[in-house]
PDB file of C-alpha atoms in Angstrom:
ATOM      1  CA  MET A1205       2.064  11.800 -17.748  1.00 50.00           C
ATOM      2  CA  SER A1206       0.544   8.339 -17.678  1.00 62.00           C
ATOM      3  CA  GLU A1207      -2.917   7.300 -18.767  1.00 84.00           C
ATOM      4  CA  ARG A1208      -5.763   7.605 -16.343  1.00 93.00           C
ATOM      5  CA  LEU A1209      -7.116   4.308 -15.088  1.00 96.00           C
ATOM      6  CA  GLN A1210     -10.512   3.042 -16.193  1.00 96.00           C
ATOM      7  CA  PRO A1211     -12.934   0.650 -14.470  1.00 96.00           C
ATOM      8  CA  GLY A1212     -11.894  -2.932 -15.225  1.00 96.00           C
ATOM      9  CA  ASP A1213      -8.165  -2.105 -15.485  1.00 96.00           C
ATOM     10  CA  GLN A1214      -5.771  -4.074 -13.295  1.00 96.00           C
ATOM     11  CA  ALA A1215      -4.727  -1.719 -10.465  1.00 97.00           C
ATOM     12  CA  PRO A1216      -0.959  -1.134 -10.634  1.00 97.00           C
ATOM     13  CA  ALA A1217       0.883  -3.013  -7.878  1.00 97.00           C
ATOM     14  CA  PHE A1218       2.849  -0.941  -5.371  1.00 98.00           C
ATOM     15  CA  THR A1219       4.972  -1.337  -2.276  1.00 98.00           C
ATOM     16  CA  LEU A1220       5.648   1.907  -0.413  1.00 98.00           C
ATOM     17  CA  PRO A1221       6.815   2.920   3.076  1.00 98.00           C
ATOM     18  CA  ASP A1222       4.171   4.023   5.568  1.00 98.00           C
ATOM     19  CA  ALA A1223       4.567   6.805   8.145  1.00 97.00           C
ATOM     20  CA  ASP A1224       6.635   4.442  10.322  1.00 97.00           C
ATOM     21  CA  GLY A1225       8.846   3.246   7.452  1.00 96.00           C
ATOM     22  CA  ASN A1226       7.126  -0.175   7.167  1.00 97.00           C
ATOM     23  CA  GLU A1227       6.533  -1.466   3.650  1.00 97.00           C
ATOM     24  CA  VAL A1228       2.883  -1.690   2.610  1.00 97.00           C
ATOM     25  CA  SER A1229       1.784  -3.314  -0.647  1.00 97.00           C
ATOM     26  CA  LEU A1230      -1.525  -3.242  -2.463  1.00 97.00           C
ATOM     27  CA  SER A1231      -1.323  -7.065  -2.472  1.00 96.00           C
ATOM     28  CA  ASP A1232      -1.464  -6.998   1.369  1.00 96.00           C
ATOM     29  CA  HIS A1233      -5.150  -6.077   0.916  1.00 94.00           C
ATOM     30  CA  LYS A1234      -6.101  -8.868  -1.514  1.00 90.00           C
ATOM     31  CA  GLY A1235      -9.625 -10.069  -0.791  1.00 93.00           C
ATOM     32  CA  ARG A1236     -10.716  -6.636   0.477  1.00 94.00           C
ATOM     33  CA  LYS A1237     -11.773  -3.542  -1.383  1.00 97.00           C
ATOM     34  CA  VAL A1238      -9.340  -0.652  -1.144  1.00 97.00           C
ATOM     35  CA  ILE A1239      -9.902   3.069  -1.556  1.00 97.00           C
ATOM     36  CA  VAL A1240      -6.549   4.494  -2.670  1.00 98.00           C
ATOM     37  CA  TYR A1241      -6.506   8.270  -2.623  1.00 97.00           C
ATOM     38  CA  PHE A1242      -3.735  10.545  -3.863  1.00 97.00           C
ATOM     39  CA  TYR A1243      -3.164  13.971  -2.372  1.00 96.00           C
ATOM     40  CA  PRO A1244      -0.559  16.708  -2.997  1.00 95.00           C
ATOM     41  CA  ALA A1245       0.957  17.386   0.436  1.00 95.00           C
ATOM     42  CA  ALA A1246       0.571  16.461   4.096  1.00 95.00           C
ATOM     43  CA  LEU A1247      -0.146  19.251   6.578  1.00 94.00           C
ATOM     44  CA  THR A1248      -1.874  21.524   4.039  1.00 92.00           C
ATOM     45  CA  PRO A1249      -5.479  22.704   4.558  1.00 91.00           C
ATOM     46  CA  GLY A1250      -7.234  20.752   1.762  1.00 90.00           C
ATOM     47  CA  CYS A1251      -5.264  17.557   2.311  1.00 92.00           C
ATOM     48  CA  THR A1252      -5.852  17.758   6.065  1.00 93.00           C
ATOM     49  CA  LYS A1253      -9.620  18.168   5.515  1.00 94.00           C
ATOM     50  CA  GLN A1254      -9.667  15.150   3.181  1.00 95.00           C
ATOM     51  CA  ALA A1255      -7.564  12.938   5.495  1.00 95.00           C
ATOM     52  CA  CYS A1256      -9.726  13.894   8.503  1.00 94.00           C
ATOM     53  CA  ASP A1257     -12.898  13.096   6.499  1.00 96.00           C
ATOM     54  CA  PHE A1258     -11.528   9.638   5.650  1.00 96.00           C
ATOM     55  CA  THR A1259     -10.515   9.107   9.302  1.00 96.00           C
ATOM     56  CA  ASP A1260     -13.964  10.210  10.542  1.00 96.00           C
ATOM     57  CA  ASN A1261     -15.626   7.703   8.177  1.00 97.00           C
ATOM     58  CA  LEU A1262     -13.086   4.887   8.525  1.00 96.00           C
ATOM     59  CA  GLU A1263     -15.312   2.712  10.712  1.00 96.00           C
ATOM     60  CA  LEU A1264     -18.207   3.022   8.283  1.00 97.00           C
ATOM     61  CA  LEU A1265     -15.945   2.238   5.290  1.00 97.00           C
ATOM     62  CA  ALA A1266     -14.207  -0.667   7.070  1.00 95.00           C
ATOM     63  CA  GLY A1267     -17.598  -2.078   8.075  1.00 96.00           C
ATOM     64  CA  ALA A1268     -18.552  -2.090   4.384  1.00 96.00           C
ATOM     65  CA  GLY A1269     -15.335  -3.975   3.556  1.00 95.00           C
ATOM     66  CA  TYR A1270     -13.115  -1.090   2.451  1.00 96.00           C
ATOM     67  CA  ASP A1271      -9.541  -0.324   3.517  1.00 97.00           C
ATOM     68  CA  VAL A1272      -8.302   3.241   2.959  1.00 97.00           C
ATOM     69  CA  ILE A1273      -4.798   4.193   1.833  1.00 98.00           C
ATOM     70  CA  GLY A1274      -3.607   7.763   1.254  1.00 98.00           C
ATOM     71  CA  ILE A1275      -0.541   8.323  -0.948  1.00 98.00           C
ATOM     72  CA  SER A1276       1.468  11.529  -1.364  1.00 98.00           C
ATOM     73  CA  PRO A1277       5.013  12.426  -2.438  1.00 98.00           C
ATOM     74  CA  ASP A1278       5.870  13.311   1.197  1.00 97.00           C
ATOM     75  CA  LYS A1279       8.608  11.465   3.087  1.00 97.00           C
ATOM     76  CA  PRO A1280       7.591   9.034   5.899  1.00 98.00           C
ATOM     77  CA  GLU A1281       8.769  11.483   8.617  1.00 97.00           C
ATOM     78  CA  LYS A1282       6.354  14.153   7.381  1.00 98.00           C
ATOM     79  CA  LEU A1283       3.545  11.593   7.160  1.00 98.00           C
ATOM     80  CA  ALA A1284       4.203  10.585  10.780  1.00 97.00           C
ATOM     81  CA  ARG A1285       3.983  14.255  11.816  1.00 97.00           C
ATOM     82  CA  PHE A1286       0.752  14.619   9.774  1.00 97.00           C
ATOM     83  CA  ARG A1287      -0.748  11.513  11.434  1.00 97.00           C
ATOM     84  CA  GLU A1288       0.201  12.678  14.961  1.00 97.00           C
ATOM     85  CA  THR A1289      -0.852  16.318  14.458  1.00 96.00           C
ATOM     86  CA  GLU A1290      -4.270  15.440  13.030  1.00 96.00           C
ATOM     87  CA  SER A1291      -4.885  12.096  14.859  1.00 97.00           C
ATOM     88  CA  LEU A1292      -5.299  10.313  11.530  1.00 97.00           C
ATOM     89  CA  LYS A1293      -6.246   6.640  11.410  1.00 96.00           C
ATOM     90  CA  VAL A1294      -5.896   6.040   7.643  1.00 96.00           C
ATOM     91  CA  THR A1295      -2.775   4.338   6.289  1.00 97.00           C
ATOM     92  CA  LEU A1296      -0.517   7.005   4.794  1.00 98.00           C
ATOM     93  CA  LEU A1297       2.138   5.968   2.283  1.00 98.00           C
ATOM     94  CA  ALA A1298       5.142   7.887   0.944  1.00 98.00           C
ATOM     95  CA  ASP A1299       5.853   8.024  -2.796  1.00 98.00           C
ATOM     96  CA  PRO A1300       8.688  10.578  -3.075  1.00 97.00           C
ATOM     97  CA  ASP A1301       9.813   9.317  -6.497  1.00 96.00           C
ATOM     98  CA  LYS A1302       6.171   9.581  -7.697  1.00 96.00           C
ATOM     99  CA  LYS A1303       6.262   6.200  -9.501  1.00 96.00           C
ATOM    100  CA  THR A1304       2.966   5.024  -7.975  1.00 97.00           C
ATOM    101  CA  LEU A1305       1.339   8.442  -8.444  1.00 97.00           C
ATOM    102  CA  ASP A1306       2.359   8.244 -12.113  1.00 95.00           C
ATOM    103  CA  ALA A1307       1.193   4.628 -12.534  1.00 96.00           C
ATOM    104  CA  TYR A1308      -2.265   5.627 -11.279  1.00 97.00           C
ATOM    105  CA  GLY A1309      -2.465   8.721 -13.500  1.00 95.00           C
ATOM    106  CA  ALA A1310      -2.411  10.934 -10.400  1.00 96.00           C
ATOM    107  CA  PHE A1311       0.639  12.985 -11.385  1.00 95.00           C
ATOM    108  CA  GLY A1312       0.626  15.332 -14.335  1.00 91.00           C
ATOM    109  CA  GLU A1313       0.000  18.751 -15.732  1.00 88.00           C
ATOM    110  CA  LYS A1314      -2.004  21.124 -13.570  1.00 86.00           C
ATOM    111  CA  LYS A1315      -3.140  24.678 -14.073  1.00 81.00           C
ATOM    112  CA  ASN A1316      -3.432  27.208 -11.286  1.00 79.00           C
ATOM    113  CA  TYR A1317      -3.947  30.956 -11.697  1.00 86.00           C
ATOM    114  CA  GLY A1318      -2.968  30.692 -15.362  1.00 88.00           C
ATOM    115  CA  ARG A1319       0.278  28.859 -14.579  1.00 89.00           C
ATOM    116  CA  THR A1320       0.883  25.335 -15.876  1.00 90.00           C
ATOM    117  CA  TYR A1321       3.064  22.990 -13.842  1.00 88.00           C
ATOM    118  CA  MET A1322       3.550  19.315 -12.980  1.00 91.00           C
ATOM    119  CA  GLY A1323       1.982  18.142  -9.739  1.00 92.00           C
ATOM    120  CA  VAL A1324      -0.212  15.673  -7.902  1.00 95.00           C
ATOM    121  CA  ILE A1325      -3.738  15.450  -9.287  1.00 94.00           C
ATOM    122  CA  ARG A1326      -6.081  14.849  -6.351  1.00 95.00           C
ATOM    123  CA  SER A1327      -7.544  11.465  -7.266  1.00 96.00           C
ATOM    124  CA  THR A1328      -9.285   8.453  -5.772  1.00 97.00           C
ATOM    125  CA  VAL A1329      -9.213   4.921  -7.141  1.00 97.00           C
ATOM    126  CA  VAL A1330     -11.462   2.188  -5.724  1.00 97.00           C
ATOM    127  CA  VAL A1331      -9.899  -1.248  -6.171  1.00 97.00           C
ATOM    128  CA  ASP A1332     -12.025  -4.393  -5.853  1.00 96.00           C
ATOM    129  CA  GLU A1333     -11.153  -7.634  -4.026  1.00 95.00           C
ATOM    130  CA  ASP A1334      -9.428  -9.018  -7.135  1.00 94.00           C
ATOM    131  CA  GLY A1335      -7.170  -5.992  -7.678  1.00 95.00           C
ATOM    132  CA  LYS A1336      -9.237  -4.503 -10.492  1.00 96.00           C
ATOM    133  CA  VAL A1337     -10.202  -0.820 -10.712  1.00 97.00           C
ATOM    134  CA  GLU A1338     -13.861  -0.414  -9.752  1.00 96.00           C
ATOM    135  CA  ARG A1339     -13.875   3.396  -9.989  1.00 96.00           C
ATOM    136  CA  ALA A1340     -11.283   6.016 -10.894  1.00 96.00           C
ATOM    137  CA  LEU A1341     -12.021   9.624  -9.978  1.00 95.00           C
ATOM    138  CA  TYR A1342      -9.678  12.446 -10.982  1.00 95.00           C
ATOM    139  CA  ASN A1343      -9.482  16.143 -10.070  1.00 93.00           C
ATOM    140  CA  VAL A1344     -11.697  15.564  -7.048  1.00 93.00           C
ATOM    141  CA  ARG A1345     -12.337  18.260  -4.459  1.00 92.00           C
ATOM    142  CA  ALA A1346     -10.881  17.844  -0.973  1.00 90.00           C
ATOM    143  CA  THR A1347     -14.096  18.997   0.707  1.00 91.00           C
ATOM    144  CA  GLY A1348     -17.153  16.777   0.453  1.00 92.00           C
ATOM    145  CA  HIS A1349     -15.322  14.089  -1.519  1.00 90.00           C
ATOM    146  CA  VAL A1350     -15.561  11.352   1.132  1.00 94.00           C
ATOM    147  CA  ALA A1351     -19.313  11.892   1.532  1.00 93.00           C
ATOM    148  CA  LYS A1352     -19.695  11.606  -2.253  1.00 93.00           C
ATOM    149  CA  ILE A1353     -17.711   8.328  -2.345  1.00 94.00           C
ATOM    150  CA  ILE A1354     -19.854   6.874   0.467  1.00 94.00           C
ATOM    151  CA  LYS A1355     -22.999   7.868  -1.420  1.00 94.00           C
ATOM    152  CA  ASP A1356     -21.708   6.572  -4.787  1.00 92.00           C
ATOM    153  CA  LEU A1357     -20.645   3.232  -3.251  1.00 92.00           C
ATOM    154  CA  GLY A1358     -24.058   2.888  -1.600  1.00 93.00           C
ATOM    155  CA  ILE A1359     -22.633   2.607   1.922  1.00 91.00           C
TER     156      ILE A1359
END
């Protein structure tokens, strides 16, 4: 399990396939702020709620200068199905080998009903225009999280 990111850290670079198989890099967003959120699995109730919340607030976030990228260990085909099924507008990226999840501290030990296992830690990292971590939030809740980010960022 990697270290969790702290404000001021350089955000780890990544290049991952989107739902259509096109490569998307963090560096493509240089000069804009980016909200990178990590979620366990497409087409599950909590992850759907979170992705729909980001989609519903995308205009507001974009107007304030933020791009939104969601990353999960799902394959691009599943992300495409997720996007179509839920009419999502956020950029969804596939990280099946979990290298980016690990680099951001969003993959590690979890506990559920007394069981310990390795999995995706629902997390959100706000990256500034220069590629530095502005905020790093871990173990966030799927419901109400987007509203909290908007409030915390003063949007």
